[in-house]
């Protein structure tokens, strides 16, 4: 490298409840070993464009890296990219994260994106910044794994980079780069100062609908236990966090590997939440459950997805409906709240599947009334978005909209910002959903969440939740979900929270 490069890293605005931007912290740690970096977090600096231009005006940056997942983050990512292009036309613009990984050609169809880095970014970004510092010749660019770029106007996809197991992750993330950590320690149902952390990387499973499978292709790895200990120690004693959301793609994997991590967590005793699978939890021994209780796991997010064994097979979930029911009971016994997510309205057998899911949800609630339910619309990834191992492998029925026309996915990032595509990316709506079924789902969810308000709702007073629950109980009991007008009116005053909008 000819000089010490300086990179601007951006997290486009997506939520009003900021959490540590773990992706950018990991990237910054990698970049800072060879140069310097500065983070602009749009979840904190709500005027993302203004804050970015102010930062870019203060000192020279060799490039800007923007981290984007599909959905509401695409529009601010475009706005900030266009503003940089206008103000600093020679600054290379690099997109990374889930959106450019899944939709690489679409990303590079935009004139305001120069480079797309697919999957894990630490090594590729450092190599790209270094190559750009040396003039960014074609030969240097062609050797960077996981990079997609343009050669003479043609898009080139370099081979995938090998999965790296996190060994290059620092023992402590550079939280200091974010300024005041207080802004990131908001209250949740877990505690007054909830932090986030990701211990392991990747997921062994390759469910056809999941962005994580598309990113990692079934690779996974655990961190050294010393790293987890160091991070938790810093989060608890250094920053004063009292609870943790674990963002691991799938926290409970092989039991033997989990025990040392759980022992550390049992030592810190900070209430926690994580993503888990029914089959893995069902396999845990009594002694491990004892550790889980001691570590204070409060809630596990479990992808139930569907009440149908055939559908679970089709999407390669690897679990069965009876395992979902069994884990609801098991969690009740161990004092852990299971948070089940469902994918309603699949493109085939749409109505019947949805009605069956409603009945299955009722069964879960009967087995364990504390179960939390999150309902999404099943919006499969386009084949081209899957991991290269999984592309073109399964003959799935073509997706058709309500008029019977084939669904055509967006070809540019700008198109992805249209309301219908943001909803698609958020699993909130699909082109094959009729108005009638959309209404039916909305009404069911209204009755369900009034009857069983989520414990994650800290805003609505207890009395209001009790009132709503009483009001909704006859509808729920008699399955009279349609047109719950009285609940809609009451909701306008109480505004019960929907967990799927904000995440845990
Ligand atoms: C935190 C989080 C959020 C936060 C916001 C985070 C933020 N940017 O501020 C919140 C809660 C707001 C959120 C919302 C949503 N999320 Co989200 N979220 C996550 C979560 C749990 C963790 C992400 C994370 O920090 N990982 C840790 C870091 C270290 O990894 P990473 O982000 O993958 O970063 C690496 C690479 O991606 C890459 N990289 C990332 N950024 C950049 C930038 C550059 C320049 C480069 C080179 C590389 C690079 O390098 C990094 C290091 O290796 C993931 C699941 C997961 N466990 O990863 C889902 C996930 C990213 N979310 C997802 C989605 C779809 C959403 C939603 C859009 C929809 C939904 N229903 O969930 C919503 C939006 C809802 C709404 N209506 O507003 C999907 C994306 C998959 C896809 N199909 O596109 C994921 C994978 C969950 C899933 N399994 O489906 N989310």
XYZ file of C-alpha atoms and ligand atoms in Angstrom:
595
model
C 0.000 0.000 0.000
C 1.381 3.388 -0.923
C -0.312 5.313 1.865
C -2.482 4.509 4.834
C -6.013 4.355 3.355
C -9.021 5.951 4.948
C -12.498 4.502 4.430
C -15.917 5.939 5.184
C -18.404 3.287 6.340
C -22.148 3.877 6.246
C -25.140 2.135 7.838
C -28.217 3.502 6.018
C -31.154 4.383 8.255
C -33.559 1.529 8.967
C -34.810 1.766 12.555
C -35.551 4.220 15.322
C -34.156 1.736 17.844
C -30.417 1.814 17.126
C -28.283 -1.197 18.007
C -24.533 -1.566 17.575
C -23.953 -1.881 13.797
C -21.996 -5.114 14.096
C -21.253 -5.389 10.381
C -19.526 -2.005 10.249
C -17.713 -2.582 13.541
C -16.229 -5.812 12.174
C -15.282 -4.128 8.898
C -13.761 -1.145 10.723
C -11.665 -3.484 12.859
C -10.313 -5.155 9.708
C -9.653 -1.825 7.925
C -8.005 -0.179 10.904
C -5.214 -2.732 10.901
C -3.973 -1.199 7.645
C -5.392 2.313 7.697
C -8.276 4.193 9.238
C -12.072 4.302 8.984
C -14.979 6.415 10.116
C -18.559 5.202 10.690
C -21.734 7.156 9.907
C -24.756 5.379 11.381
C -28.038 6.511 9.831
C -29.931 5.022 12.759
C -28.317 7.713 14.934
C -27.686 10.540 12.448
C -31.181 10.748 11.006
C -30.020 13.177 8.312
C -27.897 10.477 6.715
C -26.984 12.425 3.582
C -26.101 15.566 5.557
C -24.003 13.631 8.093
C -22.189 11.731 5.333
C -21.374 14.822 3.285
C -20.219 16.610 6.438
C -17.893 13.701 7.255
C -16.627 13.481 3.650
C -15.987 17.233 3.645
C -13.819 17.101 6.768
C -11.066 14.837 5.473
C -10.082 12.789 2.495
C -11.559 9.303 2.126
C -10.195 6.798 -0.370
C -13.546 5.057 -0.709
C -16.971 4.706 0.886
C -18.458 1.343 1.940
C -22.207 1.074 2.461
C -23.856 -1.900 4.215
C -27.342 -2.748 2.945
C -30.005 -5.357 3.507
C -33.053 -5.576 1.249
C -36.182 -3.631 2.215
C -36.304 -0.174 3.770
C -32.529 0.303 3.770
C -32.254 0.439 -0.021
C -33.801 3.918 -0.460
C -31.457 5.706 1.975
C -28.527 3.749 0.505
C -29.397 5.096 -2.943
C -29.862 8.644 -1.656
C -26.506 8.681 0.093
C -24.720 7.055 -2.870
C -26.123 9.624 -5.300
C -25.163 12.487 -2.995
C -21.581 11.218 -2.712
C -21.354 10.702 -6.457
C -22.459 14.284 -7.014
C -20.266 15.919 -4.389
C -17.198 13.641 -4.666
C -17.361 12.139 -8.167
C -14.016 10.363 -7.917
C -14.726 8.588 -4.612
C -15.296 4.844 -5.258
C -18.645 3.626 -3.906
C -18.747 0.065 -2.582
C -21.934 -1.739 -1.581
C -21.787 -4.750 0.766
C -24.141 -6.852 2.913
C -27.244 -8.904 2.109
C -28.668 -6.779 -0.709
C -25.602 -6.725 -2.983
C -24.829 -10.350 -2.094
C -28.258 -11.584 -3.152
C -28.896 -9.104 -5.957
C -25.432 -8.461 -7.349
C -26.308 -7.776 -10.999
C -29.182 -5.563 -9.897
C -26.794 -3.640 -7.643
C -24.268 -3.087 -10.394
C -27.003 -1.976 -12.800
C -26.953 1.289 -10.830
C -24.511 3.964 -12.007
C -23.900 5.120 -8.430
C -22.392 1.763 -7.327
C -18.848 0.950 -8.445
C -18.174 -2.294 -6.600
C -20.297 -4.955 -4.904
C -18.741 -7.182 -2.283
C -20.541 -10.463 -1.799
C -20.890 -12.240 1.582
C -18.335 -11.689 4.370
C -16.675 -8.351 3.782
C -13.640 -8.090 6.043
C -10.980 -9.528 3.751
C -12.473 -8.460 0.412
C -12.915 -4.854 1.507
C -9.351 -4.548 2.800
C -8.018 -6.035 -0.453
C -10.212 -3.782 -2.583
C -9.223 -0.614 -0.740
C -5.600 -1.616 -1.050
C -5.963 -2.381 -4.792
C -7.685 0.964 -5.345
C -4.806 2.674 -3.530
C -2.480 1.073 -6.079
C -4.477 2.439 -8.988
C -7.240 -0.200 -9.164
C -5.900 -1.981 -12.262
C -7.968 -4.811 -13.764
C -5.417 -7.417 -12.807
C -5.467 -6.430 -9.138
C -9.284 -6.316 -9.061
C -9.622 -9.689 -10.771
C -7.779 -11.373 -7.898
C -10.129 -10.255 -5.118
C -12.447 -13.074 -3.970
C -16.109 -12.157 -3.500
C -15.815 -8.942 -5.549
C -18.170 -8.010 -8.398
C -17.129 -5.098 -10.605
C -17.243 -3.732 -14.144
C -14.529 -4.351 -16.721
C -15.068 -2.162 -19.806
C -18.718 -1.830 -18.880
C -19.244 -5.617 -18.469
C -20.103 -6.964 -15.023
C -17.503 -9.407 -13.715
C -18.146 -11.700 -10.749
C -14.908 -12.908 -9.209
C -15.088 -16.360 -7.592
C -16.602 -16.583 -4.101
C -14.243 -16.054 -1.235
C -13.720 -19.006 1.094
C -15.810 -18.786 4.283
C -13.675 -17.331 7.038
C -14.386 -18.538 10.515
C -14.176 -15.248 12.326
C -10.635 -15.885 13.477
C -9.718 -12.495 12.065
C -12.372 -10.827 14.216
C -10.797 -8.763 16.959
C -11.023 -9.851 20.560
C -13.026 -6.698 21.221
C -15.035 -4.761 18.654
C -14.056 -1.066 18.337
C -17.221 0.284 20.027
C -15.353 3.527 20.726
C -15.673 4.464 17.047
C -19.408 4.957 17.508
C -19.127 7.794 19.996
C -21.480 7.650 22.945
C -22.423 3.966 23.504
C -25.467 5.068 25.513
C -27.312 5.686 22.262
C -27.082 2.000 21.450
C -28.212 0.559 24.760
C -31.968 0.969 24.565
C -34.412 -0.823 26.836
C -36.247 -3.977 25.766
C -38.361 -6.589 27.504
C -35.028 -8.147 28.510
C -33.704 -5.224 30.487
C -33.150 -1.486 30.675
C -29.885 -1.497 28.736
C -29.893 -4.153 26.057
C -26.790 -4.705 23.926
C -26.381 -6.898 20.856
C -23.701 -9.421 20.054
C -23.017 -12.108 17.488
C -21.002 -15.047 18.824
C -21.003 -17.619 15.980
C -21.090 -16.989 12.247
C -23.232 -18.616 9.567
C -25.709 -21.479 9.640
C -25.377 -25.128 8.682
C -28.817 -25.272 7.090
C -29.721 -24.243 3.566
C -33.404 -23.345 3.738
C -34.450 -22.162 0.301
C -36.163 -18.987 1.555
C -33.406 -17.678 3.800
C -30.961 -14.886 3.043
C -28.484 -16.405 5.496
C -28.297 -19.614 3.415
C -27.764 -17.454 0.338
C -24.904 -15.658 2.069
C -23.107 -18.581 3.733
C -24.129 -21.625 1.661
C -24.322 -23.827 4.774
C -20.995 -22.806 6.353
C -20.824 -22.041 10.063
C -18.248 -21.575 12.768
C -18.006 -20.884 16.482
C -15.832 -18.164 17.985
C -13.076 -18.828 20.464
C -14.728 -18.827 23.903
C -12.203 -16.228 25.072
C -13.667 -13.761 22.587
C -17.204 -14.211 23.891
C -15.978 -13.786 27.453
C -14.070 -10.631 26.610
C -17.017 -9.082 24.744
C -19.580 -9.898 27.441
C -17.253 -8.593 30.107
C -16.846 -5.328 28.231
C -20.551 -5.004 27.423
C -21.554 -5.658 31.033
C -18.821 -4.015 33.075
C -17.418 -1.535 30.563
C -20.619 -0.237 29.002
C -23.171 -1.181 31.640
C -25.371 -3.426 29.485
C -27.763 -5.595 31.476
C -29.137 -7.884 28.757
C -28.230 -9.143 25.278
C -29.807 -9.898 21.929
C -27.674 -12.567 20.270
C -27.739 -12.004 16.516
C -26.145 -15.382 15.712
C -27.825 -16.796 12.643
C -28.606 -19.936 14.602
C -27.412 -19.925 18.181
C -27.920 -23.539 19.288
C -25.991 -25.824 17.018
C -24.132 -28.913 18.245
C -24.720 -29.358 21.963
C -21.117 -30.226 22.852
C -19.892 -27.015 21.213
C -22.499 -24.918 22.950
C -21.690 -25.961 26.493
C -18.513 -23.839 26.884
C -20.362 -20.780 25.534
C -23.323 -21.352 27.822
C -20.979 -21.734 30.787
C -19.584 -18.283 30.091
C -23.037 -16.834 29.666
C -24.214 -18.511 32.866
C -21.399 -16.672 34.607
C -22.596 -13.261 33.348
C -26.303 -13.973 33.967
C -27.586 -11.355 31.557
C -31.086 -12.139 30.239
C -30.788 -12.970 26.549
C -32.660 -13.653 23.310
C -31.487 -15.639 20.283
C -32.415 -17.395 17.040
C -32.795 -21.171 17.500
C -34.223 -24.275 15.864
C -36.837 -26.624 17.294
C -34.805 -29.759 16.517
C -31.666 -28.460 18.238
C -33.526 -27.434 21.394
C -35.321 -30.794 21.545
C -31.958 -32.574 21.517
C -30.476 -30.694 24.489
C -29.829 -32.809 27.585
C -31.227 -31.949 31.012
C -27.826 -30.746 32.216
C -27.519 -28.348 29.275
C -31.025 -27.030 29.918
C -29.880 -26.357 33.466
C -27.080 -24.219 32.052
C -29.511 -22.524 29.670
C -31.740 -21.575 32.614
C -28.766 -20.377 34.621
C -27.593 -18.233 31.707
C -31.065 -16.639 31.751
C -32.268 -17.275 28.230
C -35.632 -15.469 28.200
C -36.792 -15.984 24.647
C -35.818 -18.059 21.611
C -36.938 -17.107 18.102
C -37.816 -20.343 16.357
C -38.731 -20.569 12.685
C -41.908 -22.677 12.713
C -42.583 -21.487 9.125
C -45.465 -23.814 8.247
C -47.913 -26.341 9.721
C -47.307 -28.639 6.773
C -44.601 -31.293 6.738
C -44.616 -31.270 2.933
C -44.020 -27.528 2.813
C -41.216 -27.744 5.396
C -39.601 -30.378 3.196
C -40.085 -28.254 0.082
C -38.300 -25.293 1.649
C -35.634 -27.597 3.091
C -36.248 -26.449 6.638
C -35.233 -29.775 8.132
C -37.756 -29.702 10.976
C -41.225 -31.247 11.294
C -44.470 -29.664 12.563
C -44.606 -32.039 15.531
C -41.166 -30.784 16.607
C -42.553 -27.244 16.681
C -45.393 -28.382 18.944
C -43.000 -30.351 21.139
C -40.613 -27.439 21.575
C -43.482 -25.178 22.660
C -44.108 -27.548 25.537
C -40.402 -28.013 26.301
C -39.807 -24.257 26.460
C -42.758 -23.847 28.843
C -41.149 -26.423 31.149
C -37.861 -24.524 31.172
C -39.259 -21.029 31.511
C -38.133 -19.889 28.054
C -40.607 -18.040 25.836
C -40.662 -19.495 22.318
C -41.148 -16.846 19.627
C -42.469 -18.740 16.602
C -42.323 -17.204 13.177
C -44.601 -18.332 10.355
C -44.555 -17.788 6.618
C -48.181 -17.492 5.554
C -49.706 -17.481 2.075
C -47.188 -19.496 0.056
C -47.602 -19.201 -3.723
C -49.146 -22.677 -3.994
C -52.260 -23.733 -2.051
C -52.231 -20.243 -0.619
C -55.558 -20.060 1.213
C -55.626 -23.588 2.587
C -52.053 -23.317 3.896
C -52.888 -20.017 5.581
C -56.019 -21.325 7.300
C -54.080 -24.379 8.465
C -51.390 -22.104 9.879
C -54.064 -20.235 11.880
C -55.210 -23.542 13.395
C -51.620 -24.578 14.099
C -50.953 -21.262 15.850
C -54.018 -21.884 18.035
C -52.619 -25.309 18.899
C -49.278 -23.756 19.899
C -51.083 -21.225 22.054
C -53.049 -24.049 23.708
C -49.854 -25.981 24.474
C -47.947 -22.924 25.659
C -49.991 -19.717 25.992
C -46.804 -17.703 26.476
C -45.670 -18.554 22.919
C -45.129 -15.416 20.894
C -46.226 -15.518 17.264
C -44.723 -13.608 14.353
C -46.473 -13.876 11.023
C -44.755 -13.116 7.741
C -45.866 -13.646 4.171
C -43.818 -16.302 2.398
C -41.811 -14.424 -0.196
C -39.243 -16.796 -1.705
C -35.914 -15.567 -2.973
C -35.532 -15.485 -6.736
C -33.376 -18.379 -7.914
C -30.605 -15.977 -8.927
C -30.367 -14.705 -5.333
C -29.513 -18.098 -3.859
C -26.049 -19.319 -3.037
C -24.283 -20.571 -6.154
C -24.450 -24.147 -4.793
C -28.218 -23.934 -4.690
C -28.999 -22.124 -7.931
C -30.959 -23.894 -10.643
C -31.202 -27.027 -8.539
C -34.847 -27.224 -7.604
C -37.696 -27.145 -9.976
C -40.062 -24.818 -8.209
C -43.425 -23.778 -9.549
C -43.094 -20.411 -11.318
C -44.337 -17.486 -9.236
C -47.491 -15.908 -10.652
C -49.337 -12.790 -9.565
C -53.091 -12.558 -8.974
C -53.657 -12.095 -12.741
C -51.703 -15.246 -13.547
C -48.757 -13.264 -14.940
C -45.220 -14.300 -14.018
C -43.611 -12.337 -11.196
C -40.675 -10.326 -12.550
C -38.187 -9.244 -9.905
C -36.692 -5.724 -9.990
C -33.688 -5.117 -12.200
C -32.360 -2.019 -10.394
C -31.973 -0.914 -6.759
C -34.393 1.962 -7.501
C -37.114 -0.517 -8.433
C -36.545 -2.329 -5.128
C -37.613 0.874 -3.344
C -41.168 0.643 -4.748
C -43.610 -0.020 -1.961
C -44.635 -3.456 -3.292
C -40.993 -4.609 -3.410
C -40.108 -3.193 -0.007
C -43.074 -5.187 1.280
C -41.814 -8.260 -0.568
C -38.357 -7.910 1.004
C -39.948 -7.424 4.427
C -42.108 -10.534 3.977
C -45.137 -8.287 4.383
C -46.889 -8.785 1.021
C -46.656 -10.857 -2.149
C -47.949 -10.437 -5.716
C -50.116 -13.597 -5.456
C -51.971 -12.364 -2.380
C -55.601 -11.468 -3.109
C -57.199 -8.517 -1.330
C -59.512 -10.975 0.405
C -56.696 -13.096 1.827
C -54.609 -10.057 2.741
C -57.591 -8.765 4.737
C -58.174 -12.186 6.300
C -54.551 -12.376 7.494
C -54.644 -8.827 8.789
C -57.826 -9.558 10.727
C -56.512 -12.818 12.158
C -53.322 -11.130 13.303
C -55.300 -8.277 14.851
C -57.442 -10.664 16.892
C -54.407 -12.753 17.849
C -52.226 -9.896 19.017
C -55.063 -8.275 20.937
C -55.988 -11.566 22.573
C -52.310 -12.243 23.424
C -50.387 -8.930 23.554
C -46.659 -9.510 23.213
C -44.492 -9.314 26.318
C -42.106 -7.303 24.144
C -44.539 -4.403 24.201
C -43.328 -2.175 26.973
C -45.201 0.896 25.901
C -48.830 -0.156 26.349
C -49.866 -0.126 30.026
C -50.725 -3.439 31.668
C -54.381 -2.510 32.153
C -54.726 -1.661 28.466
C -53.309 -5.021 27.446
C -55.709 -6.807 29.794
C -58.622 -4.823 28.389
C -57.682 -5.603 24.800
C -57.247 -9.266 25.610
C -60.698 -9.447 27.219
C -62.246 -7.612 24.298
C -60.704 -9.999 21.759
C -61.385 -13.208 23.619
C -64.835 -14.017 22.191
C -63.636 -13.504 18.641
C -60.636 -15.712 19.238
C -62.667 -18.427 20.962
C -65.271 -18.528 18.181
C -62.815 -17.970 15.325
C -64.677 -14.808 14.322
C -61.641 -13.031 12.950
C -63.296 -11.076 10.140
C -63.710 -7.278 10.482
C -62.661 -6.799 14.118
C -63.698 -3.131 13.940
C -63.895 -2.642 17.682
C -60.314 -3.908 18.114
C -59.096 -1.645 15.324
C -60.658 1.362 17.043
C -59.274 0.395 20.440
C -55.876 -0.203 18.861
C -55.750 3.345 17.616
C -55.623 4.450 21.245
C -53.443 1.706 22.685
C -51.219 0.949 19.660
C -50.075 -2.537 20.596
C -46.690 -3.303 19.130
C -46.117 -5.695 16.243
C -42.887 -7.546 16.951
C -42.061 -8.199 13.274
C -41.716 -4.504 12.432
C -38.922 -3.673 14.818
C -37.297 -7.007 15.575
C -36.671 -8.011 19.172
C -29.629 -6.409 13.145
C -30.581 -6.826 12.062
C -31.557 -5.904 11.692
C -31.750 -4.528 12.348
C -31.075 -3.375 11.573
C -29.588 -3.506 11.404
C -28.972 -2.230 10.893
N -28.391 -2.280 9.732
O -28.981 -1.216 11.523
C -33.294 -4.380 12.261
C -33.906 -5.043 13.494
C -33.849 -2.985 12.139
C -33.562 -5.263 11.035
C -34.702 -5.142 10.271
C -34.999 -5.983 9.190
N -34.264 -6.975 8.697
Co -32.613 -7.505 9.496
N -31.321 -8.403 10.440
C -30.496 -8.102 11.437
C -29.664 -9.311 11.865
C -30.375 -9.970 13.046
C -28.231 -9.072 12.257
C -27.369 -8.321 11.246
C -25.992 -8.189 11.817
O -25.660 -7.223 12.459
N -25.155 -9.233 11.647
C -23.808 -9.247 12.146
C -22.806 -8.738 11.097
C -21.388 -8.954 11.588
O -22.971 -9.484 9.914
P -23.542 -8.864 8.568
O -24.494 -7.781 8.840
O -24.014 -9.983 7.726
O -22.246 -8.222 7.883
C -21.295 -8.962 7.150
C -21.610 -9.078 5.659
O -22.980 -8.954 5.364
C -20.788 -8.021 4.997
N -21.247 -6.637 4.990
C -22.238 -6.027 5.646
N -22.254 -4.708 5.406
C -21.250 -4.449 4.559
C -20.784 -3.257 3.981
C -19.690 -3.292 3.123
C -19.186 -2.028 2.519
C -19.043 -4.529 2.842
C -17.902 -4.559 1.936
C -19.508 -5.719 3.409
C -20.590 -5.674 4.272
O -19.621 -8.040 5.807
C -20.005 -8.153 7.188
C -18.919 -8.800 7.977
O -18.606 -10.088 7.467
C -29.729 -10.193 10.564
C -29.633 -11.688 10.794
C -28.230 -12.072 11.126
N -28.055 -12.806 12.183
O -27.292 -11.664 10.459
C -31.068 -9.796 9.966
C -31.247 -9.742 8.427
C -29.990 -9.078 7.875
N -32.411 -8.903 8.243
C -33.099 -9.259 7.258
C -34.299 -8.609 6.859
C -34.975 -9.172 5.598
C -34.807 -7.541 7.579
C -36.067 -6.739 7.210
C -35.799 -5.916 5.943
C -37.300 -7.570 6.987
C -37.735 -8.453 8.127
N -38.984 -8.708 8.124
O -36.991 -8.882 8.971
C -36.279 -5.849 8.465
C -36.823 -4.453 8.169
C -38.145 -4.366 8.892
C -38.783 -3.022 8.723
N -40.002 -3.040 8.258
O -38.183 -2.007 8.994
C -32.551 -10.484 6.563
C -31.827 -10.169 5.216
C -31.920 -11.341 4.254
C -32.504 -10.984 2.938
N -33.334 -11.873 2.407
O -32.267 -9.922 2.404
C -31.636 -11.074 7.696
C -30.453 -11.909 7.217
C -32.555 -11.938 8.587
C -33.052 -13.194 7.882
N -32.547 -14.369 8.221
O -33.917 -13.153 7.067
N -32.603 -6.138 10.827
